[in-house]
Short mmCIF file of C-alpha atoms in Angstrom, two decimals:
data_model
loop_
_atom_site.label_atom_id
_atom_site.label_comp_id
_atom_site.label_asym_id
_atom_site.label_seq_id
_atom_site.Cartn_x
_atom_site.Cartn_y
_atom_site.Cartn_z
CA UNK A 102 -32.13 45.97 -19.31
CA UNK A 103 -32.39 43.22 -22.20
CA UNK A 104 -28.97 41.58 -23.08
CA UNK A 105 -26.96 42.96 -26.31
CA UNK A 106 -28.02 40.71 -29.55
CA UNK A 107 -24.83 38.68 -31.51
CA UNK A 108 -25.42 36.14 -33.83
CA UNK A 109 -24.76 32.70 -31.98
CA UNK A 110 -22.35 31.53 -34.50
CA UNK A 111 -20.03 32.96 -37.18
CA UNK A 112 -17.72 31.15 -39.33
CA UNK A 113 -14.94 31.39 -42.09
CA UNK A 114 -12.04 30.10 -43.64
CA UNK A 115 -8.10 31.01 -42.75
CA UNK A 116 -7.48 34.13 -44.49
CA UNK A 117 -10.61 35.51 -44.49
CA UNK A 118 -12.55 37.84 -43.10
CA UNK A 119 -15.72 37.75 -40.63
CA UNK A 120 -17.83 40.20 -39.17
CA UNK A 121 -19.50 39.92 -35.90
CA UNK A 122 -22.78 42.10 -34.83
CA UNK A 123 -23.65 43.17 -31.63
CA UNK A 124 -27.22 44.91 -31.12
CA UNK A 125 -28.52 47.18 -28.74
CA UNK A 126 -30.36 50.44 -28.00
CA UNK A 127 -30.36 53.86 -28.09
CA UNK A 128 -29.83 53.52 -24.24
CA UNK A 129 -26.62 51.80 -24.54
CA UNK A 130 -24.96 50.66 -27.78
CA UNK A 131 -26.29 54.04 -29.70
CA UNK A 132 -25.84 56.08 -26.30
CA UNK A 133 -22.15 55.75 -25.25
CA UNK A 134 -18.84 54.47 -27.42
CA UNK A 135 -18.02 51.99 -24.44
CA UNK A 136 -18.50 48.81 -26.68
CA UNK A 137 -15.65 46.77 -25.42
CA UNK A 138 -15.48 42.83 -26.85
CA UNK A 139 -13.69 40.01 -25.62
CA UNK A 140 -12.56 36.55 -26.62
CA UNK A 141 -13.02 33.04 -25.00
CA UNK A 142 -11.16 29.77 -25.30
CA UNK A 143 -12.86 27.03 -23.98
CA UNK A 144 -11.55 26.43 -20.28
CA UNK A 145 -10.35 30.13 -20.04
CA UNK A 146 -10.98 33.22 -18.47
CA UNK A 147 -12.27 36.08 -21.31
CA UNK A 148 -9.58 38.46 -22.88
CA UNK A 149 -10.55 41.95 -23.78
CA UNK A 150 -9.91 42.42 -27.61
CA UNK A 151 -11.32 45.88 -28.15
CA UNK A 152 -12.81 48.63 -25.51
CA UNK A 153 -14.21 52.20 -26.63
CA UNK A 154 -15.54 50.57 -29.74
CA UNK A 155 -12.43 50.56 -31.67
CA UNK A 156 -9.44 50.68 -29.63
CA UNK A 157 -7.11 47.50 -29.39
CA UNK A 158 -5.11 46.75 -25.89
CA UNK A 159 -1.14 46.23 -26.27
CA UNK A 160 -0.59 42.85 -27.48
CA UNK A 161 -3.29 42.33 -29.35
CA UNK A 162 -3.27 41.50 -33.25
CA UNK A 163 -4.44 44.60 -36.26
CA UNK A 164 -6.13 41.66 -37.30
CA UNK A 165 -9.13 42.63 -35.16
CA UNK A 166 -11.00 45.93 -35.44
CA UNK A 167 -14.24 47.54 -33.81
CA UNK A 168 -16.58 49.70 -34.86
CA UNK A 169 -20.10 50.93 -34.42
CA UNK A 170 -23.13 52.28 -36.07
CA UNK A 171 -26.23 53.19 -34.38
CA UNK A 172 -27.14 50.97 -32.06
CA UNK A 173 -25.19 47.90 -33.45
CA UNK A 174 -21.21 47.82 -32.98
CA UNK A 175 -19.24 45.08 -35.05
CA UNK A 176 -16.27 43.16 -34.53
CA UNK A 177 -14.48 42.01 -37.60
CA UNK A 178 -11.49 39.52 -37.53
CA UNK A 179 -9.50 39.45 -40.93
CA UNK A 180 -6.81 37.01 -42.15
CA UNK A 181 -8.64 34.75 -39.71
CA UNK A 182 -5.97 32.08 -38.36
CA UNK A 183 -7.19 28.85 -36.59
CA UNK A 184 -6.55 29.90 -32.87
CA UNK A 185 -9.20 32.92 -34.03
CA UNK A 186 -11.56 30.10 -32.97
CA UNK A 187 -13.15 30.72 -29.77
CA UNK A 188 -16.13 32.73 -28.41
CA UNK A 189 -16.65 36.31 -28.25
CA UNK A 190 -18.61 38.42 -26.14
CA UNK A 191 -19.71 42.40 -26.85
CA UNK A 192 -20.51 44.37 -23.88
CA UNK A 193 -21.78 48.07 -23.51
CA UNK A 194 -21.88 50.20 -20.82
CA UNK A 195 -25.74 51.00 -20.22
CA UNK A 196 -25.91 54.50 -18.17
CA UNK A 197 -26.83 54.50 -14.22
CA UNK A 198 -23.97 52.54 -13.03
CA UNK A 199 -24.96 49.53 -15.24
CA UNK A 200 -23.38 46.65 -18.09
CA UNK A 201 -24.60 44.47 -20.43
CA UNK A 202 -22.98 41.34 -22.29
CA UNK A 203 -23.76 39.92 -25.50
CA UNK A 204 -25.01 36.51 -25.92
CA UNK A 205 -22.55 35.15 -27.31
CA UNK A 206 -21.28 34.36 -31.02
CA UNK A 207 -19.19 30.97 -31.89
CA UNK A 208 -16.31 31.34 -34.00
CA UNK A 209 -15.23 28.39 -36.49
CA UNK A 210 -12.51 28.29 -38.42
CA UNK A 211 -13.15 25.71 -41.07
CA UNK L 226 2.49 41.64 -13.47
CA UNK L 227 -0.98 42.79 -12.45
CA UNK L 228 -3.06 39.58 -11.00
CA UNK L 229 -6.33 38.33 -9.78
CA UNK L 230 -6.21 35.19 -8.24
CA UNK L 231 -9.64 33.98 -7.23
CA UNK L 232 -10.66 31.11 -4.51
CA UNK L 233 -10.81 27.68 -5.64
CA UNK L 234 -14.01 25.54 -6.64
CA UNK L 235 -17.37 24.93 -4.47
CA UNK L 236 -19.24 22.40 -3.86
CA UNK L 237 -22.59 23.18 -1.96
CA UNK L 238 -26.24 22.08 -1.02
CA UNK L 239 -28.71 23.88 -1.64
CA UNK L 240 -30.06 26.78 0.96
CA UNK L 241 -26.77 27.28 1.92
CA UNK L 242 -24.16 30.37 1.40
CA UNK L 243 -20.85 30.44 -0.12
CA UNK L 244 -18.05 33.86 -0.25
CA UNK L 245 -15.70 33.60 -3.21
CA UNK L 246 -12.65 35.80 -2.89
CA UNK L 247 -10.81 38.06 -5.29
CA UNK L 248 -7.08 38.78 -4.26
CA UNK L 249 -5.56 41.36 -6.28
CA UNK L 250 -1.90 42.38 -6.96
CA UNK L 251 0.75 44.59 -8.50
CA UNK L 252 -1.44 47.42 -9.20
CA UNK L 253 -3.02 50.30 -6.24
CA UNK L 254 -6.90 48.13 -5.54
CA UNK L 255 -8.31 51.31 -4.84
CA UNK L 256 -8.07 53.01 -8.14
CA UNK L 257 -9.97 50.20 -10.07
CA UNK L 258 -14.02 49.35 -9.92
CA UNK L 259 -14.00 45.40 -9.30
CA UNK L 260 -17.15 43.87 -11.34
CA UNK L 261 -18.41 40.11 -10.84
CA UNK L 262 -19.40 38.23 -13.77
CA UNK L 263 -21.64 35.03 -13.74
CA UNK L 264 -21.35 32.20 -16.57
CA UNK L 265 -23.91 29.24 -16.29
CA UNK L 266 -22.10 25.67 -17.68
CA UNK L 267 -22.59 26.01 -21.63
CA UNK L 268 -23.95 29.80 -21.23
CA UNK L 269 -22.51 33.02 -22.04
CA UNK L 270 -21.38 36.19 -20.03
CA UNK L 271 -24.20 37.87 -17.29
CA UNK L 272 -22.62 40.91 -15.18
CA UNK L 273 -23.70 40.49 -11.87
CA UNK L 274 -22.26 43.82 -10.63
CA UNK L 275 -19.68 45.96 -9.77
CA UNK L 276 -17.79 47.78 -6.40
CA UNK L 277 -16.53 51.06 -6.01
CA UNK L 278 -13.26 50.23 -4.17
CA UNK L 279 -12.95 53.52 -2.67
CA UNK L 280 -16.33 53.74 -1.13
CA UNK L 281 -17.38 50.47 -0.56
CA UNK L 282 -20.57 51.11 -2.75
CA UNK L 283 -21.71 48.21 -4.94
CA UNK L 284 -24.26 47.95 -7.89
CA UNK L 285 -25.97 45.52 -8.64
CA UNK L 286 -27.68 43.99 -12.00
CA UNK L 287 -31.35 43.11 -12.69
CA UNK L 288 -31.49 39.82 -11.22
CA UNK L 289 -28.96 39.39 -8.62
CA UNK L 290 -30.23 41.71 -6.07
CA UNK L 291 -31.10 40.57 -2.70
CA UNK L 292 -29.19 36.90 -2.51
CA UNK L 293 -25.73 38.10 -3.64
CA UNK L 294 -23.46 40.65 -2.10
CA UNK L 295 -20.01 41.94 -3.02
CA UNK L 296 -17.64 43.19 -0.41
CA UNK L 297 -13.84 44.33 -0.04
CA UNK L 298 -11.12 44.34 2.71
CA UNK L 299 -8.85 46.54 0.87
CA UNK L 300 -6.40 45.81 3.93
CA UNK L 301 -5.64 42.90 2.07
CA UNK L 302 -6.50 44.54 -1.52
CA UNK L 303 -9.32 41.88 -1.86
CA UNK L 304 -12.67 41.50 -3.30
CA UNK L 305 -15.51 38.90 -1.96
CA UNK L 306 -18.63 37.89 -3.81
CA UNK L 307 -21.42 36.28 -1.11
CA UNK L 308 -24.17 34.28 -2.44
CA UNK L 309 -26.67 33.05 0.19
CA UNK L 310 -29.71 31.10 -0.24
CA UNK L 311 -27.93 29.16 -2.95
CA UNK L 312 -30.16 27.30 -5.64
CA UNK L 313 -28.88 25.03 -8.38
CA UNK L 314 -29.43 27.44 -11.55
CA UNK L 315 -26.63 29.78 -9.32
CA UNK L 316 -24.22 26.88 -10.17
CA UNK L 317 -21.53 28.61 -12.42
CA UNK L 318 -18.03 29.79 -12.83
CA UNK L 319 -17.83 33.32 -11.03
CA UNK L 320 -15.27 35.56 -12.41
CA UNK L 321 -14.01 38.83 -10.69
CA UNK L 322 -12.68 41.18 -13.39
CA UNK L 323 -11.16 44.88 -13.31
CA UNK L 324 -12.48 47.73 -14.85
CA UNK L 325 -11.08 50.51 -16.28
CA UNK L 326 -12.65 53.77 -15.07
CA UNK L 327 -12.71 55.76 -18.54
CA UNK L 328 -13.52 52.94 -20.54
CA UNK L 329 -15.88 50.40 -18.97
CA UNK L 330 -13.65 47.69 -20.35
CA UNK L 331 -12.80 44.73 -18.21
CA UNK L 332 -8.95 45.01 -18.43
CA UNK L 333 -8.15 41.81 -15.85
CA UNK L 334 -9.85 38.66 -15.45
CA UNK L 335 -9.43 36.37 -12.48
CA UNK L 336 -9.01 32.56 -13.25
CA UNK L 337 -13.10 31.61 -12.28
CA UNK L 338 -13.91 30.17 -9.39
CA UNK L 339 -16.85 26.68 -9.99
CA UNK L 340 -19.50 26.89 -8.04
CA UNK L 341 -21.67 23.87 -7.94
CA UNK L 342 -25.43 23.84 -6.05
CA UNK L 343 -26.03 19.99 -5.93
CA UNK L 344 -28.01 18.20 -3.42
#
């Protein structure tokens, strides 16, 4: 199974609001609403931000939200504050025991 | 509070093996799936599989079948990642990370362990 698709880098000013994509297929993405996404400082072990596409662990900011359509699921981070900065990963549960990650998308905060 | 600590940092030649550990606490090992996760220097996320902790079963993804094995000793509520045959593009940080059963969400991340193939 391919790897999800993200843009490689996203970027926006504090305050504001920025979207990130995550592509699949109707095998995984489209198939199941296990779209979890995580976040990555440099140095640092990922942090799960959002699981089952929309749902946001204890401790973690309203200022990120999930959701999906089709076979693309979207993170977006509003009222973007600098430590927003970081990577973040998508991942989907693929059937038959199996996961997939995004590639990747850079956040900037300018 | 619920912990994985993970081995420390590798250094080793090519051809050879290394086992990374995974030593869990604060939370029952056998009612969480422990997954492996690769990431190359400068790369992003590739799962390189998972364990059922109460059978011992593991899964593998595309790619790392064959050289790499996962393992537990629940005795000691631990996980082991084994990569033999080592080759330099295997030279990454290796994290172990929980998974939540009903959600296929990596809850808890260990800290990485650096493994470095290098002649």
């Amino acid at each position: 199974q391919s790897a999800l698709t993200q843009p490689p880098s996203a970027s926006g000013s504090p305050g504001q609001s920025v979207t990130i994509s995550c592509t699949g297929t109707s095998s995984d993405v489209g198939n199941y609403n296990y779209v979890s996404w995580y976040q990555q400082h440099p140095g640092k072990a990922p942090k799960l931000i959002i699981y089952e596409v929309r749902k946001r662990p204890s401790g973690v900011p309203d200022r990120f939200s999930g959701s999906k359509s089709g076979n693309t699921a979207s993170l977006t981070v509003s009222g973007l504050q600098a430590e927003d900065e970081a990577d973040y990963y998508c991942s989907s549960y693929g059937g038959s025991n199996n996961l997939l990650f995004g590639g990747g998308t850079k956040l900037t905060v300018l | 509070q619920v912990q994985l600590v993970q081995s420390g940092s590798e250094l080793k030649k090519p051809g050879a093996s290394v086992k990374v550990s995974c030593k869990t606490s604060a939370y029952t090992f056998t009612h969480y799936a422990m997954n492996w996760v690769r990431q190359a220097p400068g790369q992003g996320l590739e799962w390189v599989g998972w364990i059922n902790t109460n059978t011992g079963n593991p899964t593998y993804a595309q790619g790392f079948t064959g050289r790499f094995v996962l393992s537990l000793d629940t005795s000691v509520s631990t996980a082991y990642l084994q990569i033999s045959s080592l080759e330099a593009e295997d030279t990454a940080v290796y994290y172990c990370a929980r998974i939540t059963a009903v959600a296929y969400a990596f809850d808890i991340w260990g800290q990485g362990t650096m493994v470095t193939v290098s002649s």
